XYZ file of N, CA and C in Angstrom:
513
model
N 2.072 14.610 -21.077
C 1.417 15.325 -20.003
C 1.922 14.793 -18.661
N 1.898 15.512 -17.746
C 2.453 15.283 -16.345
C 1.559 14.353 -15.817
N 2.191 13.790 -14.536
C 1.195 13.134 -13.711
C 0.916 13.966 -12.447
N -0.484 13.234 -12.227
C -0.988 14.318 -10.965
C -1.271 12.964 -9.871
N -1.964 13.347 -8.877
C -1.982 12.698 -7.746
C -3.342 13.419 -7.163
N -4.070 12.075 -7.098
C -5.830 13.206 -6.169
C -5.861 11.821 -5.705
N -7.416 12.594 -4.933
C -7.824 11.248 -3.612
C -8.769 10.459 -4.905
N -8.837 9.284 -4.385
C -9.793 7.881 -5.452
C -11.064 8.793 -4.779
N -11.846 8.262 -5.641
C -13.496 7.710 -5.788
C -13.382 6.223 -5.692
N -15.005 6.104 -5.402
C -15.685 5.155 -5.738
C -15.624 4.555 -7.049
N -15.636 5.887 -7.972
C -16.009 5.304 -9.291
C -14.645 4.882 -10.094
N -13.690 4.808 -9.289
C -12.104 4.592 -9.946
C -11.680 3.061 -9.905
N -13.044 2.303 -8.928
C -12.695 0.857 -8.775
C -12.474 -0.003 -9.599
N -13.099 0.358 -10.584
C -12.805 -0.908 -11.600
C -11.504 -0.860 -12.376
N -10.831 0.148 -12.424
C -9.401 0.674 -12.883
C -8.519 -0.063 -11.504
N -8.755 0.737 -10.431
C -7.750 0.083 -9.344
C -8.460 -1.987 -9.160
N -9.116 -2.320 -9.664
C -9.248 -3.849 -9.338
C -8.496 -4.084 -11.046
N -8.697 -3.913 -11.462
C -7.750 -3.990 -13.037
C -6.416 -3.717 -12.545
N -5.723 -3.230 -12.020
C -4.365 -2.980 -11.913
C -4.226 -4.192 -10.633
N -4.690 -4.016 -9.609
C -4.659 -4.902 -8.440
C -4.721 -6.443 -8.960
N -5.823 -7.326 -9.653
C -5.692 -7.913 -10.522
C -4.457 -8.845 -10.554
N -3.739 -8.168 -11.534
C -2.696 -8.604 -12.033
C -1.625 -8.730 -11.324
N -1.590 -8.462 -9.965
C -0.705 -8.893 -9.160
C -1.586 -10.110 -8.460
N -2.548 -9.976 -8.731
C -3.367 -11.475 -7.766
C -3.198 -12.775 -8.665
N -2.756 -12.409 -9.700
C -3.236 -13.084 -10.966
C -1.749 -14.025 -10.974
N -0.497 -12.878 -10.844
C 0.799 -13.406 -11.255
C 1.794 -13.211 -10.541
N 1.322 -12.311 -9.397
C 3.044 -12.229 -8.879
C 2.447 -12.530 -6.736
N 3.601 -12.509 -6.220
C 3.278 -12.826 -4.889
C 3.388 -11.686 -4.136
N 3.270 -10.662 -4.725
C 2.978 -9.257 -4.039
C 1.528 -9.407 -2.907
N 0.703 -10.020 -3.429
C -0.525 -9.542 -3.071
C -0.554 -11.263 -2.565
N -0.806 -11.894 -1.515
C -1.538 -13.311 -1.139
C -2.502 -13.610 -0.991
N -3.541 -12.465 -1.629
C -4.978 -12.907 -2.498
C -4.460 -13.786 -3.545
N -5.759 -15.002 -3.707
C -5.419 -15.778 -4.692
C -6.855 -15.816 -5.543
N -7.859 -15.083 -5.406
C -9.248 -15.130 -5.854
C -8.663 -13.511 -6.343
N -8.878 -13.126 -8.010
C -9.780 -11.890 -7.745
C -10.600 -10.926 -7.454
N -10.376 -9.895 -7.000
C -10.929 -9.077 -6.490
C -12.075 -8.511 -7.859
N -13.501 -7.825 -7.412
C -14.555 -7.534 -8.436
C -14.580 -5.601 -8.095
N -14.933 -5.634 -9.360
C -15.386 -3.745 -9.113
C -16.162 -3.196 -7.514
N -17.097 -4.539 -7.457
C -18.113 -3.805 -6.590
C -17.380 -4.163 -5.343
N -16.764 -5.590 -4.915
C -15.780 -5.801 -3.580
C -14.301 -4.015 -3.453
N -13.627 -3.986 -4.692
C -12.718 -2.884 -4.536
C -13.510 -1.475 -3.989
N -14.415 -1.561 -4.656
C -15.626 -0.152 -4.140
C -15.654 -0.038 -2.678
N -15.710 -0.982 -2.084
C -16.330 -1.491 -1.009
C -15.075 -1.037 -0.042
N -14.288 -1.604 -0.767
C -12.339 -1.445 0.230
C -11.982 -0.199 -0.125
N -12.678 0.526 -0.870
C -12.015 2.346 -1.170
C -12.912 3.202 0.171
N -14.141 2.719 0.012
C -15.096 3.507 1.183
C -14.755 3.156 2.294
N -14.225 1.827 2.878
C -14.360 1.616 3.859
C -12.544 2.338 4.808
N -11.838 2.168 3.873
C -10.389 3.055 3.858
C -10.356 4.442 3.946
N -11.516 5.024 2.991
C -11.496 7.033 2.839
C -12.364 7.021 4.054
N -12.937 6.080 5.176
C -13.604 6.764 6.531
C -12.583 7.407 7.150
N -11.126 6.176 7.182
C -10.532 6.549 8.335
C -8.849 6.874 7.697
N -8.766 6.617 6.997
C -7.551 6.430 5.829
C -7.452 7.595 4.834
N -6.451 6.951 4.165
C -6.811 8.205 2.601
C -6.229 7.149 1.885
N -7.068 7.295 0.326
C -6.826 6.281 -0.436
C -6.304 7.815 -2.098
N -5.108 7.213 -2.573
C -4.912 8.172 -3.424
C -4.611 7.410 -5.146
N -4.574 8.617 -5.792
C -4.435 7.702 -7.170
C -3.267 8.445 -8.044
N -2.619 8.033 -8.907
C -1.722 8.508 -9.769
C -2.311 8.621 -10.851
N -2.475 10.137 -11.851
C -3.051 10.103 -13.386
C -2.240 10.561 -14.104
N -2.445 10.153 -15.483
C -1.912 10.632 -16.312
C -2.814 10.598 -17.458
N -3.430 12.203 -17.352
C -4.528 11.917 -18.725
C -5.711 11.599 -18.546
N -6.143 11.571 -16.728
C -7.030 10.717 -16.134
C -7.371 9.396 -16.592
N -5.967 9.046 -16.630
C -5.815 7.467 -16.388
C -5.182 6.948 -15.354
N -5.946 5.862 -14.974
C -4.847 6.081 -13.160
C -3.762 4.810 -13.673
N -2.553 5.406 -13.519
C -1.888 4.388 -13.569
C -1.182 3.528 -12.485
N -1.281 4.235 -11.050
C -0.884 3.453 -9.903
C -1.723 4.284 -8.832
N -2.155 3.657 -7.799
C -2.861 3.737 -6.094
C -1.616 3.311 -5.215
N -2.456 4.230 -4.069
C -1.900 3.896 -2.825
C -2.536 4.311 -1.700
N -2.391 3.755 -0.941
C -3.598 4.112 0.224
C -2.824 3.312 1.638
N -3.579 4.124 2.588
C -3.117 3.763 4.025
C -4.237 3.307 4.808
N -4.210 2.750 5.562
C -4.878 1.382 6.459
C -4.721 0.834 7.305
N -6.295 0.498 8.414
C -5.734 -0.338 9.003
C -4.939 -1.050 10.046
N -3.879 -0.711 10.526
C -2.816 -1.926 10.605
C -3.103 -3.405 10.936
N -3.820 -3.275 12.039
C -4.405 -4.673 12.803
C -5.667 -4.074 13.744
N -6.299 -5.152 13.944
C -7.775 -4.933 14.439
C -7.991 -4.438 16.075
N -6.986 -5.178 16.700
C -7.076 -4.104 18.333
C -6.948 -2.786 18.656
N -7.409 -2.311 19.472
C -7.420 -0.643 19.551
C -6.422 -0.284 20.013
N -5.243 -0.855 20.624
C -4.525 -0.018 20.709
C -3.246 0.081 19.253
N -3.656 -0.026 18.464
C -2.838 -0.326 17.106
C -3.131 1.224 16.386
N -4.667 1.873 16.854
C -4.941 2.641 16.851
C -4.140 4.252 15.865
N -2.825 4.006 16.023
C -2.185 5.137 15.559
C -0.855 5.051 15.262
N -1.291 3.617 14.176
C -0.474 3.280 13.155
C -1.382 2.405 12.191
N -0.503 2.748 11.224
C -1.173 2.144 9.491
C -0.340 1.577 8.929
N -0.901 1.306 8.023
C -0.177 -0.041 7.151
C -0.359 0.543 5.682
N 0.974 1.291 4.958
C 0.539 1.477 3.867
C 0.649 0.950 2.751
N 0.385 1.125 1.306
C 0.796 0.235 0.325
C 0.856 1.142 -1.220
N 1.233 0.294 -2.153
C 1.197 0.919 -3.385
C 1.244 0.149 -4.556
N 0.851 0.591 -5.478
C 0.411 -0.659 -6.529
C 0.508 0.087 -7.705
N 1.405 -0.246 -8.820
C 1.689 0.450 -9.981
C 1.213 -0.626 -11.283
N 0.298 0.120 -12.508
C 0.133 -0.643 -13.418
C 1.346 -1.440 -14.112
N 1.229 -2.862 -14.241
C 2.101 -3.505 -14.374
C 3.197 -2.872 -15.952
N 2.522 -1.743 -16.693
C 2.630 -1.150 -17.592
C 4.050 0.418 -17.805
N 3.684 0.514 -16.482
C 4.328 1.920 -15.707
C 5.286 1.478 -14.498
N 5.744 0.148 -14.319
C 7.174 -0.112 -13.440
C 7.855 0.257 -13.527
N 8.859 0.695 -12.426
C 10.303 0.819 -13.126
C 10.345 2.092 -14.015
N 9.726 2.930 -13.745
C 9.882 4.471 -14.315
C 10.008 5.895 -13.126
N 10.079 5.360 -12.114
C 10.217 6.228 -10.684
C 8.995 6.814 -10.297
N 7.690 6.270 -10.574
C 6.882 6.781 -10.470
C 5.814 6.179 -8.892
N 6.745 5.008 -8.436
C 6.345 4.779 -7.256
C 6.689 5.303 -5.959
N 7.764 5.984 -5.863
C 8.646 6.502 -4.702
C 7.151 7.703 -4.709
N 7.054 8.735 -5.962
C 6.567 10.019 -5.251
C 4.575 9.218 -5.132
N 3.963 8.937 -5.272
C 3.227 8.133 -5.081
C 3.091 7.589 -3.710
N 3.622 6.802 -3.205
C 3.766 6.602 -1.981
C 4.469 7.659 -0.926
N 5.097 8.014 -1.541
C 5.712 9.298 -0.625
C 3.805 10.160 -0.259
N 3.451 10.255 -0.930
C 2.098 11.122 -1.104
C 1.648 10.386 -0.159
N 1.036 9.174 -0.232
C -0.027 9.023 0.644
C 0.610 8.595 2.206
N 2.063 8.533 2.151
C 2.997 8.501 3.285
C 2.539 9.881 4.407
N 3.091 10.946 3.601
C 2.493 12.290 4.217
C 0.860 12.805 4.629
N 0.609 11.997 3.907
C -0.778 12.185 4.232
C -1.552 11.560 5.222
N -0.920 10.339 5.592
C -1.343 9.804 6.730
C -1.101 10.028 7.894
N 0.234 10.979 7.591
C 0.866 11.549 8.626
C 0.090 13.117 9.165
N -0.336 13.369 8.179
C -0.532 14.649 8.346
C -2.135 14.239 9.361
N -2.850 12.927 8.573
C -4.431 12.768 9.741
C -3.784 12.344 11.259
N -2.361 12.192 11.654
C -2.143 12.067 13.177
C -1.703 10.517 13.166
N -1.400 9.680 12.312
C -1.232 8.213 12.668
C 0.452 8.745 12.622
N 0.513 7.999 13.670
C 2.349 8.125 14.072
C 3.149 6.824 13.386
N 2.838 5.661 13.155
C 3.864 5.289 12.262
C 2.758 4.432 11.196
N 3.698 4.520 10.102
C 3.536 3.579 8.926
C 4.206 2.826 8.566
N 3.684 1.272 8.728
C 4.589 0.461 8.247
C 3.710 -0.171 6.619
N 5.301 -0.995 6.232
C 4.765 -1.158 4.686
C 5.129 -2.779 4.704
N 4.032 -3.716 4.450
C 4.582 -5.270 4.307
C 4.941 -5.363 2.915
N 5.955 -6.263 3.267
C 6.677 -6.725 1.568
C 6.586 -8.258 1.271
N 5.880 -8.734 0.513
C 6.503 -10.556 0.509
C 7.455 -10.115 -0.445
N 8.337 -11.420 0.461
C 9.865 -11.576 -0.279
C 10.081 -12.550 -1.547
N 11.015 -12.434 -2.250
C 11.699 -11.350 -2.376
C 10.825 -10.071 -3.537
N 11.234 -8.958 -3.307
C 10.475 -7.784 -4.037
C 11.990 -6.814 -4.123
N 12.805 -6.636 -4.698
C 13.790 -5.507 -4.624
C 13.385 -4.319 -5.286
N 12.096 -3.854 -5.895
C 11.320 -2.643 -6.102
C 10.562 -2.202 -4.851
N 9.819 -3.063 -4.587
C 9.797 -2.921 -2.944
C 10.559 -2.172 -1.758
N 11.568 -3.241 -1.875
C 12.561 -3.075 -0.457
C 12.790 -1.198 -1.022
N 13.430 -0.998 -1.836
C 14.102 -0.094 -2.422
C 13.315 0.800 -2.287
N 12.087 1.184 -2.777
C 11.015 2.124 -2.779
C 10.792 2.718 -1.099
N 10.493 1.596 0.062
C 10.265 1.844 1.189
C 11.525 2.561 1.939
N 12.594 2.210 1.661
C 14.008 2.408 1.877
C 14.517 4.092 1.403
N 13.998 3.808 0.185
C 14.193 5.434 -0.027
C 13.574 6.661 0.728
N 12.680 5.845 1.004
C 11.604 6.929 1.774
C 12.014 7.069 3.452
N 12.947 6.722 3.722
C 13.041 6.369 5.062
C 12.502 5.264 6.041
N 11.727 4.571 5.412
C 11.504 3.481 5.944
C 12.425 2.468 7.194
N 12.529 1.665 7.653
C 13.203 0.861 8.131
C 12.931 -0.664 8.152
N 13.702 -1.850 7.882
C 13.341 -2.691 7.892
C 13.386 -3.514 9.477
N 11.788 -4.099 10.190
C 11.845 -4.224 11.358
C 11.657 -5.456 11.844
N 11.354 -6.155 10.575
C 10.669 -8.025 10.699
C 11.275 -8.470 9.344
N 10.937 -10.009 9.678
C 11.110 -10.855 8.182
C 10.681 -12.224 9.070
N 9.568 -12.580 8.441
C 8.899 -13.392 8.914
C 9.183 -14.502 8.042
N 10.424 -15.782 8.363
C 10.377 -16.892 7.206
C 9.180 -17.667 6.933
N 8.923 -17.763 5.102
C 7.960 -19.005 4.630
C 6.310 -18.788 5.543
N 5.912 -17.643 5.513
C 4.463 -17.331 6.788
C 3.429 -17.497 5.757
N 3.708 -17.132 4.278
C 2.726 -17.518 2.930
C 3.136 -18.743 2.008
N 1.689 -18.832 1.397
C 2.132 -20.140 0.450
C 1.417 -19.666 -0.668
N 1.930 -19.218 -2.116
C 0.894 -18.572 -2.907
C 2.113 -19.309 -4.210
N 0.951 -20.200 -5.432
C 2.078 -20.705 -6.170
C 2.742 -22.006 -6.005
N 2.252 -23.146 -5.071
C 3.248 -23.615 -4.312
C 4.522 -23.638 -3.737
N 4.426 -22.323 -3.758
C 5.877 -21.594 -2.907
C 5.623 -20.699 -1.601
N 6.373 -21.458 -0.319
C 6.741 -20.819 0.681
C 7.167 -19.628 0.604
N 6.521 -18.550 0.831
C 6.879 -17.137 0.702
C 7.019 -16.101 2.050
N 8.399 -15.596 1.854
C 8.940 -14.577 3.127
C 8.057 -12.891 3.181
N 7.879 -13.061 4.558
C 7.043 -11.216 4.384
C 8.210 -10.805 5.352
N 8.640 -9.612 4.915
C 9.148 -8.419 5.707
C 8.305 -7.089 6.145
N 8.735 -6.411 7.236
C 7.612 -5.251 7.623
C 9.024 -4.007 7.838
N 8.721 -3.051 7.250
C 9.472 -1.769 6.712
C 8.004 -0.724 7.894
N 8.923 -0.059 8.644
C 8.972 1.481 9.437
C 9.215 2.690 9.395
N 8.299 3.663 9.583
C 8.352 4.572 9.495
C 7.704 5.196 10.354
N 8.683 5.897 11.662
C 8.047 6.777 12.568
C 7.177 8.683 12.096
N 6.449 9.295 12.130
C 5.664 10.231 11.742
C 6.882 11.274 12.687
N 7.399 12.056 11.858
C 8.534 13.027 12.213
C 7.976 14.065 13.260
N 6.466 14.340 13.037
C 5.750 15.189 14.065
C 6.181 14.662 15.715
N 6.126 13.537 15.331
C 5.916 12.203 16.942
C 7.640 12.218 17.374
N 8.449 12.014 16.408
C 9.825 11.745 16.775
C 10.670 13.005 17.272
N 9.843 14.399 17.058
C 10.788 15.603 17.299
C 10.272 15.829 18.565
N 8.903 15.769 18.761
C 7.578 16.633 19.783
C 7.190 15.459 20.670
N 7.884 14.295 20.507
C 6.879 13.605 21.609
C 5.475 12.663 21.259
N 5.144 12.166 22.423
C 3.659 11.560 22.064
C 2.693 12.926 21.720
């Protein structure tokens, strides 16, 4: 059966903290080092679908990867740009199923008026780099050793993407 793409619920949290999880658990994607609980992820889906869009990948209505936009930083004039992300069950990598996924909630953030999206990467990630890259992204930072997760000094990069509405038409 195909995969589809709809906006999360509430009630999808304990699936997206199960997938999220396992990057907290084992890899340096994520520099949470505590897991995340059903009722905390609940909490980060509502507080994202106010101003954001938070989306899910199914297959079978099983979600096998999220992505959602956010955020960027807390001052107002940051205002109209986001920070997006994407997270694939560690099960479903590496099958091309992250490009259209993020491409989705890419457009979609675009479409609520936020003019750019950027995507943080800790380094190294070459599913990452590659995924953001395809999409047009740009790479605009690389911040050496800024995390420590593992006892390892870990590199973040920040990947760009101007909202094509903004780059043809202006502010």
């Amino acid at each position: 059966m195909a995969e589809r793409i709809r906006r999360a619920t509430l009630a999808d949290a304990p699936r997206i903290a199960g997938i999220y999880n396992h990057y907290v658990d084992h890899t340096i994607i994520t520099f949470e080092e505590e897991r995340v609980t059903d009722d905390e992820m609940a909490s980060r889906i509502e507080n994202v679908l106010s101003t954001h869009d938070w989306l899910v990948l199914c297959r079978e209505d099983v979600i096998l990867g999220y992505a959602y936009g956010a955020r960027f930083r807390e001052r107002v004039a940051y205002r109209y740009t986001t920070e997006t992300t994407v997270y694939l069950d560690e099960a479903h990598c590496g099958r091309g199923l992250g490009a259209p996924l993020y491409r989705a909630i890419v457009d979609r953030v675009f479409e609520l008026g936020y003019r750019q999206a950027i995507g943080v990467i800790s380094l190294p990630n070459d599913g990452s780099v590659h995924v953001h890259e395809s999409l047009g992204f740009v790479k605009v930072a690389h911040y050496p050793r800024v995390g420590k997760k593992f006892g390892d000094w870990i590199d973040v990069g920040a990947w760009q993407l101007e909202n094509p509405a903004f780059v043809e038409h202006g502010p």
